[in-house]
mmCIF file of C-alpha atoms in Angstrom:
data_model
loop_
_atom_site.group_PDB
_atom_site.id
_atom_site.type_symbol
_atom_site.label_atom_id
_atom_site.label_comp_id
_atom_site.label_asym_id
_atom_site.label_seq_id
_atom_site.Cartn_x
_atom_site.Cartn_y
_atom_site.Cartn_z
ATOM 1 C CA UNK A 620 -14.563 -45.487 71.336
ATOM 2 C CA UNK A 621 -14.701 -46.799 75.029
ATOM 3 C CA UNK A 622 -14.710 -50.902 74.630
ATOM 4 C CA UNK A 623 -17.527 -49.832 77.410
ATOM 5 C CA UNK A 624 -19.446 -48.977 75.034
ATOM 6 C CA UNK A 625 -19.724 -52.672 73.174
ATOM 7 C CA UNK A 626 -19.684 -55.203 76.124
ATOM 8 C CA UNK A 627 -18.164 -58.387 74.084
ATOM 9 C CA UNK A 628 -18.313 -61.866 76.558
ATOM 10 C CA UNK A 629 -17.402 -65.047 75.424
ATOM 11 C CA UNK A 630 -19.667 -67.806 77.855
ATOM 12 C CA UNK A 631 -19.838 -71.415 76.808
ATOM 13 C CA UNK A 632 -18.946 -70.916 73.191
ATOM 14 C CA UNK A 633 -21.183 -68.433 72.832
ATOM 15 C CA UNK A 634 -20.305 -64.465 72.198
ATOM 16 C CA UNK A 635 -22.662 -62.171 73.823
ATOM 17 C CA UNK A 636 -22.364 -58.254 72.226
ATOM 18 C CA UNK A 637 -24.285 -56.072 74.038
ATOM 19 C CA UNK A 638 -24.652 -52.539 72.984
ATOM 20 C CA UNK A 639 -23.707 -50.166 76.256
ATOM 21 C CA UNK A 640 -25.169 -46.638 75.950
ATOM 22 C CA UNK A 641 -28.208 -46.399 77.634
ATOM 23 C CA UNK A 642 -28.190 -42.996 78.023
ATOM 24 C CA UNK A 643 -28.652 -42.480 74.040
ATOM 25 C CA UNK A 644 -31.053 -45.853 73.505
ATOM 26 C CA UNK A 645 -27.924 -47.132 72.329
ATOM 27 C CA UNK A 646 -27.670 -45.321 69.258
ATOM 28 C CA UNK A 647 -24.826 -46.511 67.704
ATOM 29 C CA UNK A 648 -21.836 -44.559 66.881
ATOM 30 C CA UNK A 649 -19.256 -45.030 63.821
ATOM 31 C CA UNK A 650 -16.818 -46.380 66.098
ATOM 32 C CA UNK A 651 -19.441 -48.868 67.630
ATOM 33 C CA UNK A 652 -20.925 -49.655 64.449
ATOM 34 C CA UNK A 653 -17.140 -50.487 63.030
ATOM 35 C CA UNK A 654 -16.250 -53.126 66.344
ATOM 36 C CA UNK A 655 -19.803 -54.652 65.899
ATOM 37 C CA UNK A 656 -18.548 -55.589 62.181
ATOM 38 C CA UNK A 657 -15.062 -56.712 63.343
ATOM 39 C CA UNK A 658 -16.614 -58.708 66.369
ATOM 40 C CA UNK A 659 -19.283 -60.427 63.996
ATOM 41 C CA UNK A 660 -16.108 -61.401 61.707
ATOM 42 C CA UNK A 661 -14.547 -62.818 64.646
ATOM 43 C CA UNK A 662 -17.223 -64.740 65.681
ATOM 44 C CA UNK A 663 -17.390 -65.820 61.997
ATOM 45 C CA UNK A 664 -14.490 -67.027 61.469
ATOM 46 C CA UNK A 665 -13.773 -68.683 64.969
ATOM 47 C CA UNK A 666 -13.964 -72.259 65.058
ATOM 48 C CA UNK A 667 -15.063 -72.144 69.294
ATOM 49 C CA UNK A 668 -17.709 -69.425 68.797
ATOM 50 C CA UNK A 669 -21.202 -71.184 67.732
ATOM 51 C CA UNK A 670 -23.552 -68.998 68.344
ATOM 52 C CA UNK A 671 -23.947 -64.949 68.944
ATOM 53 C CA UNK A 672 -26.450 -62.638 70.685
ATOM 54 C CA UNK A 673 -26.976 -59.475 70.223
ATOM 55 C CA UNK A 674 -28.752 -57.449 72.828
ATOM 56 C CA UNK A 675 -28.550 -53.835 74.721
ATOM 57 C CA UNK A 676 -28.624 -52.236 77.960
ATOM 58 C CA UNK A 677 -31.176 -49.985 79.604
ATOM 59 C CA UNK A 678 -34.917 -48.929 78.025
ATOM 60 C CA UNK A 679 -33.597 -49.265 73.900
ATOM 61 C CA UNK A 680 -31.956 -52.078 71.911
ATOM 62 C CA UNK A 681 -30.662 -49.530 69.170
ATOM 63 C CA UNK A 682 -32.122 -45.995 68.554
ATOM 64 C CA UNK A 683 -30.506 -46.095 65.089
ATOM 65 C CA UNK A 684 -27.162 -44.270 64.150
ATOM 66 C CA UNK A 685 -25.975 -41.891 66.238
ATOM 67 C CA UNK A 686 -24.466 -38.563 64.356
ATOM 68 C CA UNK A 687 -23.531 -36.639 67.284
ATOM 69 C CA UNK A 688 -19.974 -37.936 67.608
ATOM 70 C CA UNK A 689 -19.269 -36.330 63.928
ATOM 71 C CA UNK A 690 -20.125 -38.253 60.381
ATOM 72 C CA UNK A 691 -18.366 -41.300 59.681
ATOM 73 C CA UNK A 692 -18.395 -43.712 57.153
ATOM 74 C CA UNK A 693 -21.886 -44.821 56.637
ATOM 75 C CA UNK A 694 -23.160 -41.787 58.523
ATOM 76 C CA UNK A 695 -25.337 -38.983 55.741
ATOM 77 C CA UNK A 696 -25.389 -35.656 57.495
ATOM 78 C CA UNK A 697 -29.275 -35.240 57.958
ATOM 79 C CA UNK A 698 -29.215 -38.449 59.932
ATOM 80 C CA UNK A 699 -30.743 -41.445 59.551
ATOM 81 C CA UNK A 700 -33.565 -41.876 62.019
ATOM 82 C CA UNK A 701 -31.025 -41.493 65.278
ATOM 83 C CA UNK A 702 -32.546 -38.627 65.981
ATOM 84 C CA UNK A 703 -35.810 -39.323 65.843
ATOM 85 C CA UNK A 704 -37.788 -39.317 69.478
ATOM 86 C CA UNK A 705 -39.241 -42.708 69.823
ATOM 87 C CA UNK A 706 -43.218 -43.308 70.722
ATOM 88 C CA UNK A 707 -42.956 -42.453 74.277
ATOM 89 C CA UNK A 708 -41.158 -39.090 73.911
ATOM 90 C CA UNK A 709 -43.930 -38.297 71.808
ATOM 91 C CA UNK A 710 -46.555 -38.670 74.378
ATOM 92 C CA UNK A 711 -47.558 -42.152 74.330
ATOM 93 C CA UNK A 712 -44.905 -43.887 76.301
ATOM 94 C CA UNK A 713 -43.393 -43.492 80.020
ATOM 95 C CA UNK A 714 -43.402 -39.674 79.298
ATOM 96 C CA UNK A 715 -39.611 -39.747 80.134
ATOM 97 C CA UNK A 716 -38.583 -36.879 77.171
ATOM 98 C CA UNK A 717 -34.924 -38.453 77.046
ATOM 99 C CA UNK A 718 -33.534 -37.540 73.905
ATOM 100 C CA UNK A 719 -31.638 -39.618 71.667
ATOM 101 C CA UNK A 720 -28.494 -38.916 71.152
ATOM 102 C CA UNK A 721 -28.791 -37.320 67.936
ATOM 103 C CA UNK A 722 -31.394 -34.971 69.200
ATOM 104 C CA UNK A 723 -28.932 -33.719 71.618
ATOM 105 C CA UNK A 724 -26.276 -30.944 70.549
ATOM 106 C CA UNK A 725 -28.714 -29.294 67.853
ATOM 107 C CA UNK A 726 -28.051 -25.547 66.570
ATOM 108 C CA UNK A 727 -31.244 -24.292 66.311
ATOM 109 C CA UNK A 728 -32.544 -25.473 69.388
ATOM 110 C CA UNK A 729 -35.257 -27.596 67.619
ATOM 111 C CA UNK A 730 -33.461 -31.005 68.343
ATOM 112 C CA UNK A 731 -33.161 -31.523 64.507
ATOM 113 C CA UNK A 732 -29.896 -30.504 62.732
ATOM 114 C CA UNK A 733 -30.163 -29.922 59.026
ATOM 115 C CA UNK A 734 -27.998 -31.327 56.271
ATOM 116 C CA UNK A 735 -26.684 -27.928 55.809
ATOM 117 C CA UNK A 736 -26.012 -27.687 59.484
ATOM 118 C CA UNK A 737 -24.118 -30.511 59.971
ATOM 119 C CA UNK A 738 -21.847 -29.366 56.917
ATOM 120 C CA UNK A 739 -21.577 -25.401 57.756
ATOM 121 C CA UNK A 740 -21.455 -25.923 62.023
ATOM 122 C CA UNK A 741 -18.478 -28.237 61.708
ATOM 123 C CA UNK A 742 -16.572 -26.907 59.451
ATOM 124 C CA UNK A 743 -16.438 -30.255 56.823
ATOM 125 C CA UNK A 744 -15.850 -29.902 53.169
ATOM 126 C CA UNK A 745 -19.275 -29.553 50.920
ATOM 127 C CA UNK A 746 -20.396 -32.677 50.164
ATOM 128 C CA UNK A 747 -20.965 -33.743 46.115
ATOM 129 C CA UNK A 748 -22.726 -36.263 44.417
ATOM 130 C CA UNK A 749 -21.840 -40.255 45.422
ATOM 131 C CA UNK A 750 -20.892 -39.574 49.023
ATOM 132 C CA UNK A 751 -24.240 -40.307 50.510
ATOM 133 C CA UNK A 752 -24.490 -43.367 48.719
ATOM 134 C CA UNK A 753 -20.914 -44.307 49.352
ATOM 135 C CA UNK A 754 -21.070 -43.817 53.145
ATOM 136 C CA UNK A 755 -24.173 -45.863 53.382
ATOM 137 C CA UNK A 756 -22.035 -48.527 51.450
ATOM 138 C CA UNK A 757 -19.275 -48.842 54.134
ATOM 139 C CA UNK A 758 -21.578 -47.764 57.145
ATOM 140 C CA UNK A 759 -25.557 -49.174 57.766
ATOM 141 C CA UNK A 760 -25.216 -51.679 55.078
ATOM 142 C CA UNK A 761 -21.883 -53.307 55.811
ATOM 143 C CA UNK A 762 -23.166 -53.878 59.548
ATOM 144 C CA UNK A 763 -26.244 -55.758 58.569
ATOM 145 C CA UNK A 764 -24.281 -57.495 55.765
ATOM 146 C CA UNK A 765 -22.078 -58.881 58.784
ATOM 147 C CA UNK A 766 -25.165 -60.251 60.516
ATOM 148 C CA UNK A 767 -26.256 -62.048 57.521
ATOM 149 C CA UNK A 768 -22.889 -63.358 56.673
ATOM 150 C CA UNK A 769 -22.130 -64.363 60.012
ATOM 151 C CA UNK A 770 -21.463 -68.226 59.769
ATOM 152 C CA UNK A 771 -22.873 -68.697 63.144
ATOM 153 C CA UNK A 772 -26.711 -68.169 64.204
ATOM 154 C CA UNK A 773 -27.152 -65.240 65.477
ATOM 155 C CA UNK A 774 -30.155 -64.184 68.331
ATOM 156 C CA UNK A 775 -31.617 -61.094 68.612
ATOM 157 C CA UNK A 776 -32.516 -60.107 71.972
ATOM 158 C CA UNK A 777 -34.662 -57.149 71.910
ATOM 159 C CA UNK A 778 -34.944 -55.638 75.051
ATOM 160 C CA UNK A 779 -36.611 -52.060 73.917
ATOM 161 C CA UNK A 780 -36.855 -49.718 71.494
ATOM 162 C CA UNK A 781 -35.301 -50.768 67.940
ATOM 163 C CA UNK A 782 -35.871 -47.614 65.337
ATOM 164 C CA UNK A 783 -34.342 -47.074 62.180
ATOM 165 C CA UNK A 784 -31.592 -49.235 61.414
ATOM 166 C CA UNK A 785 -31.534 -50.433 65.012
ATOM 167 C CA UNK A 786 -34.842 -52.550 63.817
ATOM 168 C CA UNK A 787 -33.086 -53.698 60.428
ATOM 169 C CA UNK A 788 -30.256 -55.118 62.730
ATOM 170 C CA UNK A 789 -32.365 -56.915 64.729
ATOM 171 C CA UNK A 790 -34.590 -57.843 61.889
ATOM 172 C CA UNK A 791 -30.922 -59.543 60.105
ATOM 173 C CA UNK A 792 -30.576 -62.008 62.900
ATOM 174 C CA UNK A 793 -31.936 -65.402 62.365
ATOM 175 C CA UNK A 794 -34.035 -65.517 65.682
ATOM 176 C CA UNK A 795 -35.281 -62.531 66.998
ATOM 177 C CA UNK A 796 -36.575 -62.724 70.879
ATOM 178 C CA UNK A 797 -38.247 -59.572 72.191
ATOM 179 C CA UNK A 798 -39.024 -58.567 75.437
ATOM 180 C CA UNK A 799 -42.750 -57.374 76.179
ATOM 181 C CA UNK A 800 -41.498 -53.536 76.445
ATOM 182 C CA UNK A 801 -40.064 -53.652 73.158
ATOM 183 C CA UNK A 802 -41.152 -51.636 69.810
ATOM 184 C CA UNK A 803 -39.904 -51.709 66.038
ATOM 185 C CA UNK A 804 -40.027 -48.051 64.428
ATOM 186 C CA UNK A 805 -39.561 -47.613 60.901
ATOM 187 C CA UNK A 806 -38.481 -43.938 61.816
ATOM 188 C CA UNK A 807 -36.839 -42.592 58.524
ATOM 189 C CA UNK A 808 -40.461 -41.056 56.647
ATOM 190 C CA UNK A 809 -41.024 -38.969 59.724
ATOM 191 C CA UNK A 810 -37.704 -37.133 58.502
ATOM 192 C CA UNK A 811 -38.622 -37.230 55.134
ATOM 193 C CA UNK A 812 -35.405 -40.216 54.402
ATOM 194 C CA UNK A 813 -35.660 -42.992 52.276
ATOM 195 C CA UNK A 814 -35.106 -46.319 54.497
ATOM 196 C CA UNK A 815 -31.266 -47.212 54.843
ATOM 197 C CA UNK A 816 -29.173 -50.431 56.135
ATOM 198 C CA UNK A 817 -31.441 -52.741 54.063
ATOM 199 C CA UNK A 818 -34.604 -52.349 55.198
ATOM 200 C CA UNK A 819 -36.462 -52.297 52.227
ATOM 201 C CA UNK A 820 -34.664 -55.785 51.294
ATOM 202 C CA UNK A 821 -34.869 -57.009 54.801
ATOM 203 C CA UNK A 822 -39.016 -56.210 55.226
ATOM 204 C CA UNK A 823 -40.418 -57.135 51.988
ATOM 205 C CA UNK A 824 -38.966 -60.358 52.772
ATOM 206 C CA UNK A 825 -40.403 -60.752 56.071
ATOM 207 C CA UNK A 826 -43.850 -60.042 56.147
ATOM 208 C CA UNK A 827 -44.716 -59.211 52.124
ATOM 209 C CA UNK A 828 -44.652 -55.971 50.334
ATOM 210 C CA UNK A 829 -47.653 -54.681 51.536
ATOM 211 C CA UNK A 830 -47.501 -54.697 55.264
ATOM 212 C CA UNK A 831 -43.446 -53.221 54.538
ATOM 213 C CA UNK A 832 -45.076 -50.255 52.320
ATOM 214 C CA UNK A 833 -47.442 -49.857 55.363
ATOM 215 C CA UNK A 834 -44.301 -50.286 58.259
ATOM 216 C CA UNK A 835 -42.486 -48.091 55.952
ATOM 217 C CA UNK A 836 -45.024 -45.377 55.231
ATOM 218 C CA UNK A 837 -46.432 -44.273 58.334
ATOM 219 C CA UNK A 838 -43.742 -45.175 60.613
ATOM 220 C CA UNK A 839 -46.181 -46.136 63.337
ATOM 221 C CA UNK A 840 -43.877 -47.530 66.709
ATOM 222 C CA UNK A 841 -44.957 -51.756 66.245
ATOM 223 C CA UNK A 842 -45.300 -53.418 69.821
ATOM 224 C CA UNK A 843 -43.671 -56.543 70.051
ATOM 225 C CA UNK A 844 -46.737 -58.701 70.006
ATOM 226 C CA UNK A 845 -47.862 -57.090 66.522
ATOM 227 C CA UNK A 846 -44.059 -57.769 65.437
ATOM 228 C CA UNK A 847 -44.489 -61.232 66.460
ATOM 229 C CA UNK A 848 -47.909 -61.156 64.679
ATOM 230 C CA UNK A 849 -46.418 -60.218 61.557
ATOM 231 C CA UNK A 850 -43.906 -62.893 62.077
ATOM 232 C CA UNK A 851 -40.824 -60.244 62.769
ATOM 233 C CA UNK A 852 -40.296 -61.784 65.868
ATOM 234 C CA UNK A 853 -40.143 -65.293 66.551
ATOM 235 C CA UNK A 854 -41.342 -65.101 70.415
ATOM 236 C CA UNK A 855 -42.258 -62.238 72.577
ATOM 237 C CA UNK A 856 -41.276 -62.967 76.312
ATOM 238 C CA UNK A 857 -41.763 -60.820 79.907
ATOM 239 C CA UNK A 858 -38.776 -58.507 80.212
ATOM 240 C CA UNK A 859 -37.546 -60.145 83.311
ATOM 241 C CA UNK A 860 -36.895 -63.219 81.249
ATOM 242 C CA UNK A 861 -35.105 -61.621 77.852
ATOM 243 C CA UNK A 862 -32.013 -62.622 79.057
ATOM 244 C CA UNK A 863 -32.642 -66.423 80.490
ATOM 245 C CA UNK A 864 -34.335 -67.302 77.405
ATOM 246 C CA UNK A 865 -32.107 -65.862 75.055
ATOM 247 C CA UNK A 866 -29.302 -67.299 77.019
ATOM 248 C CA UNK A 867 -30.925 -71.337 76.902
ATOM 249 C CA UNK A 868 -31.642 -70.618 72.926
ATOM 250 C CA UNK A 869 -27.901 -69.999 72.048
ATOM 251 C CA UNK A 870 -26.686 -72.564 74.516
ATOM 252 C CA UNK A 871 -29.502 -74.916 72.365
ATOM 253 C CA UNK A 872 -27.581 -73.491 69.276
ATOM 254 C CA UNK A 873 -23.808 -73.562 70.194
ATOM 255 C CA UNK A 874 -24.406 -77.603 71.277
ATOM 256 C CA UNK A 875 -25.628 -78.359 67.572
ATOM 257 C CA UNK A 876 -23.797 -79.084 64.405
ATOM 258 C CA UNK A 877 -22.266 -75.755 63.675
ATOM 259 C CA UNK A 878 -21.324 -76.272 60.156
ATOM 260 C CA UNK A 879 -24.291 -77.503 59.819
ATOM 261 C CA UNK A 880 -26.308 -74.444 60.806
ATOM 262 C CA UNK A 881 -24.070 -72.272 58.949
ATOM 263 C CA UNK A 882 -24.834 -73.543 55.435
ATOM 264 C CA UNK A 883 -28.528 -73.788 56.357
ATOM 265 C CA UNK A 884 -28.504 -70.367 57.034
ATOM 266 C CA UNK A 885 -27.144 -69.697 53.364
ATOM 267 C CA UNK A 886 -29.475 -71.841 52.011
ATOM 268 C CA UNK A 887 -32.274 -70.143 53.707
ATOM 269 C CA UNK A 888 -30.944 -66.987 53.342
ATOM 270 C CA UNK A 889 -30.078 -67.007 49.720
ATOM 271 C CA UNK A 890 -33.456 -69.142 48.913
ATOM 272 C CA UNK A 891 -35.494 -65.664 48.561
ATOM 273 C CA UNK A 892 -33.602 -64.680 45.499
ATOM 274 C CA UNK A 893 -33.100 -67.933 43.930
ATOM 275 C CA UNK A 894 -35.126 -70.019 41.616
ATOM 276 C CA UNK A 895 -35.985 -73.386 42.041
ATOM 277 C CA UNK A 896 -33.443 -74.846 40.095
ATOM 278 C CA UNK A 897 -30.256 -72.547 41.610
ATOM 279 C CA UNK A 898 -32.245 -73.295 45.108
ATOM 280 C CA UNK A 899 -31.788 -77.240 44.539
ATOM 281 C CA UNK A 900 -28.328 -76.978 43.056
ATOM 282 C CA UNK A 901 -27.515 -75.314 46.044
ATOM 283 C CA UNK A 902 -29.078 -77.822 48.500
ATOM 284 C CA UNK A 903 -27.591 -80.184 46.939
ATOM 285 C CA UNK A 904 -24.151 -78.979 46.837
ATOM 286 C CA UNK A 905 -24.366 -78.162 50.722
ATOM 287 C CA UNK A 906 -25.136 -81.375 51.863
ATOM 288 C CA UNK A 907 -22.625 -82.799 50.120
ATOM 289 C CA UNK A 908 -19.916 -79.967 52.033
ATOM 290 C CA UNK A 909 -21.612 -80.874 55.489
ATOM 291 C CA UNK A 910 -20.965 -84.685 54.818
ATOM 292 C CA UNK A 911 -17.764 -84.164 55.001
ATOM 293 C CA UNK A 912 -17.568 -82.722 58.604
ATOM 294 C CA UNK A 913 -16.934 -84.791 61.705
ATOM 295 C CA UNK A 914 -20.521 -83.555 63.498
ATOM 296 C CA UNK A 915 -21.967 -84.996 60.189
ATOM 297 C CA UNK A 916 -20.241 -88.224 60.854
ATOM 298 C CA UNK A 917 -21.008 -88.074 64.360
ATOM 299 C CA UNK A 918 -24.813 -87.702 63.692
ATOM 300 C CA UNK A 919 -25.552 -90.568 61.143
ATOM 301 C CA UNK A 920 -22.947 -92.504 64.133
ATOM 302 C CA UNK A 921 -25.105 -91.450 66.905
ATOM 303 C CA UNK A 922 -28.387 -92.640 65.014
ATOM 304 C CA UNK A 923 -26.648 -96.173 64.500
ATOM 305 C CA UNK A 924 -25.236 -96.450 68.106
ATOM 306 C CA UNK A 925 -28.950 -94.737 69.326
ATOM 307 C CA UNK A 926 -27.201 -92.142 71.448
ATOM 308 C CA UNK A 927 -27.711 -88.810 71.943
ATOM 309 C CA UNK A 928 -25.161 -87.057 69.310
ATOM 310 C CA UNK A 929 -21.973 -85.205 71.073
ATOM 311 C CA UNK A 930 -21.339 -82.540 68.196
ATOM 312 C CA UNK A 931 -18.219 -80.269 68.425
ATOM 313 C CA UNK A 932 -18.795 -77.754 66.122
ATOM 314 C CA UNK A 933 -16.279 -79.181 63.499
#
């Protein structure tokens, strides 16, 4: 994979990870999927990263998975929504008729390549019984499962089109910014899949069972005021200004109490499928870890001294 392809800067303790294939919406590839996970580790795991955004060049934030590179791990051979056409190319956007990625390349000149295409053109072995669910494993649900466990906070910058599991990695950050131009697409029922890379644990959880079956069943393109409606989206801002305001909300983040944040986000994260008693146990048991940090110290100090709190992250 080109390192073009994932633009990774590190700017005031912050890492920026910005998807670079415009040309395909930024469908993402295996290769691009695999250094979002090891970047996301990184940035886990490093002491001077305290905050992450994730954002992407051009008119799409993530058109999904793109299979046209060849199937990797995580990758099922009829595709997963990548090569779906988003609202537009279906009549109702800029009337551009850019095909994703995986549209492009197809046999049959329909834009659509079978299962049994993408076995028999390429030459793979047959696939049996557990790969499918196996390569979803180590592919679309190992990516979002890096966003959630990401010890940092982690800002979604939607600046276009996020279909398939494009929308359930933005919908795994904690914040989610959108710009006005940008749209959520549950594509996979308008290929007759089964959502993949968590979305029907993500959704549920997000705006109720009921609007997800709805998202989930038609597959209807969501503007980014109806996402932020539904409360997928915490703010919807002019396109021009994606970038500022994304930019002052993780400089906001990376000056605060990192450890902090971290095991809020657990909390929070984990409170969905807890019950109150695990949920207080767990509360409990976190504030007693945080005490124990320096920024913690420095924060009850600050209050006492009444002075603005200098936390490092530690």
């Amino acid at each position: 994979m080109p390192v073009s392809e994932v633009l990774h800067v590190v700017d005031g303790q912050v890492a920026y990870l910005t998807l670079n294939r415009p040309e395909a919406l930024n469908a993402l590839t295996p290769a691009q999927r695999d250094r979002l996970i090891q970047l996301f580790g990184e940035a886990s795991a490093d002491p001077d990263i305290r905050a992450v955004v994730l954002t992407g060049t051009g008119r799409g934030f993530c058109a999904g998975a793109d299979l046209r590179g060849g199937t990797g791990a995580g990758e099922r051979g009829a595709g997963d929504g990548s090569g779906e056409r988003t609202a537009g190319e279906q009549g109702s956007g800029d009337g551009s008729g850019q095909r994703t990625a995986g549209e492009q390349g197809s046999g049959d000149g329909s834009g659509q390549r079978t299962a049994g295409e993408q076995v028999a053109g390429d030459g793979r072995a047959e696939r049996v019984a557990g790969d499918v669910a196996r390569m979803i494993r180590e592919g679309a649900q190992r990516l979002v499962a890096a966003v959630l466990d990401c010890e940092k906070p982690v800002i979604a910058a939607v600046n276009g089109t996020a279909a398939g599991l494009g929308a359930h990695l933005a919908l795994a950050c904690d914040l989610v910014l959108a710009a006005e131009s940008a749209r959520f697409i549950e594509v996979f029922v308008r290929r007759g899949l089964v959502p993949d890379g968590g979305g029907a644990y993500l959704l549920p959880r997000l705006v109720g069972p009921r609007r997800a079956k709805e998202l989930m069943f038609f597959g209807d393109a969501l503007s980014a005021t109806d996402a932020e409606r539904l409360g997928l989206v915490n703010r919807v801002v002019p396109d021009g200004e994606l970038d500022k305001t994304a930019r002052e909300w993780a400089a906001r983040l990376a000056a605060g109490p990192t450890r902090a944040l971290a095991l809020t986000k657990q909390l929070v994260n984990a409170s969905l499928d807890s019950d109150r008693a695990t949920a207080f146990a767990a509360e409990a048991t976190a504030q007693e870890i945080n005490m124990t940090t320096a920024d913690a110290q420095e924060g009850v100090a600050s209050f006492v001294e009444r002075r603005s709190p200098e936390y490092r992250g530690r």
